[in-house]
CSV table of C-alpha atoms in Angstrom, one decimal:
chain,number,residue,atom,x,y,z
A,833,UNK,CA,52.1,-27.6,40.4
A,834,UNK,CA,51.0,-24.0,40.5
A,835,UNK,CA,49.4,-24.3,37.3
A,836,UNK,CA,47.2,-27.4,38.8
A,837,UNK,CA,46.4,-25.5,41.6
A,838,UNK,CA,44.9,-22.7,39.7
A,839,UNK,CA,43.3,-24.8,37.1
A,840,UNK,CA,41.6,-26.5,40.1
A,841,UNK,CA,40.2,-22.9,41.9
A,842,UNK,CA,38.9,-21.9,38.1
A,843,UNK,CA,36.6,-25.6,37.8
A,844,UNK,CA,36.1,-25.1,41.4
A,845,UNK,CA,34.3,-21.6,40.6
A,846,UNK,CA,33.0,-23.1,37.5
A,847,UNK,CA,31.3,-25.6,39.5
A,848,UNK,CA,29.6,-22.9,42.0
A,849,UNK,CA,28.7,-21.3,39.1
A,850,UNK,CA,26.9,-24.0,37.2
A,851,UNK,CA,25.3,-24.7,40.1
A,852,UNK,CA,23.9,-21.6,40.9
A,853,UNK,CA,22.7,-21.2,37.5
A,854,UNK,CA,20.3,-24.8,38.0
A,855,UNK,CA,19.0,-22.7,40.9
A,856,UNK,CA,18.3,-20.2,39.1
A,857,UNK,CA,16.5,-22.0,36.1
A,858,UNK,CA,14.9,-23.4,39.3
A,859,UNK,CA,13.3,-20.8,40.4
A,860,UNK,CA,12.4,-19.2,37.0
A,861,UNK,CA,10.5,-22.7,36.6
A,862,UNK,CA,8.1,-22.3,39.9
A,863,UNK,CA,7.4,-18.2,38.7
A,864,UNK,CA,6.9,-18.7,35.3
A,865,UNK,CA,3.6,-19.5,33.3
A,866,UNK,CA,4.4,-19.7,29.7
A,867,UNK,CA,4.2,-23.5,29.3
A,868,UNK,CA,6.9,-23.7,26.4
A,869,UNK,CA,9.6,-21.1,28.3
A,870,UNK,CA,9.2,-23.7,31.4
A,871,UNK,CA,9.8,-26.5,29.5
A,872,UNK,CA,13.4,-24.8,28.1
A,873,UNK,CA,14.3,-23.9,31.4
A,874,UNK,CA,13.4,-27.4,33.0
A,875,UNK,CA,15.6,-28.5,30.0
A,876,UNK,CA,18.4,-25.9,31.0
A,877,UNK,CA,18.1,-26.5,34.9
A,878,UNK,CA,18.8,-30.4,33.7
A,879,UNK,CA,21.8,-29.0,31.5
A,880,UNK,CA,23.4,-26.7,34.3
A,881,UNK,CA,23.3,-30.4,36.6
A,882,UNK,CA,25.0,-32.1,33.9
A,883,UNK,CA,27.7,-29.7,33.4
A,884,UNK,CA,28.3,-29.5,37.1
A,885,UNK,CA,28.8,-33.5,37.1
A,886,UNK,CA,31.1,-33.1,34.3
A,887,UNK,CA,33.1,-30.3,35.8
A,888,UNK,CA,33.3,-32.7,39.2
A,889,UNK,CA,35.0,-35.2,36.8
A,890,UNK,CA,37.2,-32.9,35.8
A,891,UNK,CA,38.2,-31.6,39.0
A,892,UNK,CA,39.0,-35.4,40.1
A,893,UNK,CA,40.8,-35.9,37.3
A,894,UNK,CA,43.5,-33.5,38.4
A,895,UNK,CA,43.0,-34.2,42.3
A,896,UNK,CA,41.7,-37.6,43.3
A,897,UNK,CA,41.0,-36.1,46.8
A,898,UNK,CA,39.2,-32.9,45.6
A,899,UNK,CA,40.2,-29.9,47.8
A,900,UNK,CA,37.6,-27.3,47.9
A,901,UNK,CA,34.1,-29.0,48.2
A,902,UNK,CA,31.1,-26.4,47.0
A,903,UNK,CA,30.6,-23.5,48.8
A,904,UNK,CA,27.0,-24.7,50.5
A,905,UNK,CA,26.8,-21.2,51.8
A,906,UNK,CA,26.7,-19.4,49.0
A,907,UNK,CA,24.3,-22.3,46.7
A,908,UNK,CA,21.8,-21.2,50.0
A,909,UNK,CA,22.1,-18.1,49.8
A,910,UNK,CA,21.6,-18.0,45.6
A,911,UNK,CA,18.5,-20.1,46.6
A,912,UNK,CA,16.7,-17.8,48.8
A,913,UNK,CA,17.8,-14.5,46.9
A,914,UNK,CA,16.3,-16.2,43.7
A,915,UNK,CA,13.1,-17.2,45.7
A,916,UNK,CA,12.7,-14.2,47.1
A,917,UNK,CA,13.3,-12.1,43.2
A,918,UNK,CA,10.7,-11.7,40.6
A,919,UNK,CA,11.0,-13.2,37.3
A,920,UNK,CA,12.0,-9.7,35.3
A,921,UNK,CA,14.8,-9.5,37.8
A,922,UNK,CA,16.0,-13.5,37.7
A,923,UNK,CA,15.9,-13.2,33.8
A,924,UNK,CA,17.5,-9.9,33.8
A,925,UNK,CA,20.3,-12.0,36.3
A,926,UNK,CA,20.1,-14.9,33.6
A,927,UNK,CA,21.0,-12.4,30.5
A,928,UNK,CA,23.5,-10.5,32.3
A,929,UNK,CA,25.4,-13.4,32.9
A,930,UNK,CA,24.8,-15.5,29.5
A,931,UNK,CA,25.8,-12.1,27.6
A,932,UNK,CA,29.6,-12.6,29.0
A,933,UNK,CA,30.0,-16.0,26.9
A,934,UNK,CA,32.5,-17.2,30.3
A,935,UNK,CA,32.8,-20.4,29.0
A,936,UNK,CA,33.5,-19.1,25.6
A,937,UNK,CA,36.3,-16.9,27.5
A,938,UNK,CA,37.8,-19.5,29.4
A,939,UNK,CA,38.1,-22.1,26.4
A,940,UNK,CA,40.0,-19.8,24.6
A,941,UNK,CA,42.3,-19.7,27.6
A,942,UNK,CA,42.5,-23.6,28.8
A,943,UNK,CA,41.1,-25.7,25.6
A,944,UNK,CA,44.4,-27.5,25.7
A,945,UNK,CA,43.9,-28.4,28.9
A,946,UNK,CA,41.5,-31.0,28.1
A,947,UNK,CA,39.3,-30.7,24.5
A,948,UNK,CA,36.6,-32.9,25.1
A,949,UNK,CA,35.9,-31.2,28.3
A,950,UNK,CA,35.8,-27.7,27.2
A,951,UNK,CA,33.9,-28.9,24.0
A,952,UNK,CA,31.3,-30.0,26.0
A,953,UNK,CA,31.4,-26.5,28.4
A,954,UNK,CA,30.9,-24.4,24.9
A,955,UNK,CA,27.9,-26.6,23.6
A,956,UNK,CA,26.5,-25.7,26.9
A,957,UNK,CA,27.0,-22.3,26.5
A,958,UNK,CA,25.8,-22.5,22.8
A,959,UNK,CA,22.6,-24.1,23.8
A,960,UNK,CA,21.7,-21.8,26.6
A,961,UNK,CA,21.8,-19.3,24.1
A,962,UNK,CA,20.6,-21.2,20.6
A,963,UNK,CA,16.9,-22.3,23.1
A,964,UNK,CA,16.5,-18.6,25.0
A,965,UNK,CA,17.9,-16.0,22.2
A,966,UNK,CA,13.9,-16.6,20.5
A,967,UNK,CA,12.5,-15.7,24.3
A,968,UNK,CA,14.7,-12.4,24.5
A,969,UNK,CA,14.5,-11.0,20.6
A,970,UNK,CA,10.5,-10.2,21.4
């Protein structure tokens, strides 16, 4: 049971966490003006929303009622904090947090848990990285 419960706080965060990183594609979208970037992070912000529904249907899987419901607070909060930085900060933010491969971490840890699932977390992961790492090498 404790296992569950802690499996359930980590998709939980994982949740937050995807969906503060569609805000923050978000917001890179409205600052940014290079047409072809804009498009990968429109493609990414849609990514980040699928991986969120996917986590949700993991996180019913294991408890039908769902326990911990997203922190609204802290998605407004991510929302006005990435309005209000510029674009060298948000991708600086962005970077930062793609460079610690989390998903990559946390597969290693729970993959039997549920393959399919974490398959689909790491080709998230992959493709965040395989679309931006051209953007970044300049």
């Amino acid at each position: 049971m404790k296992k569950d419960i802690t499996y359930q706080h980590l998709l939980n965060k994982m949740l937050i966490i995807e969906s503060a990183g569609n805000i923050l594609y978000k917001a890179l979208i409205s600052k940014i003006k290079d047409e072809k970037l804009r498009l990968i992070y429109e493609r990414l912000a849609y990514n980040e929303q699928e991986t969120a529904e996917i986590i949700e249907k993991e996180i019913l899987k294991i408890n039908k009622m769902r326990s911990m419901a997203i922190n609204n607070t802290i998605l407004n909060s991510t929302k006005l904090i990435c309005g209000i930085l510029t674009i060298r900060q948000l991708t600086w933010i962005l970077k930062s947090a793609l460079k610690k491969r989390i998903c990559s971490k946390w597969y290693a840890i729970h993959k039997d848990e549920n393959q399919d699932f974490w398959n689909a977390l790491l080709k998230h992961e992959d493709l965040q990285h395989q679309l931006l790492k051209p953007f970044w090498d300049n």
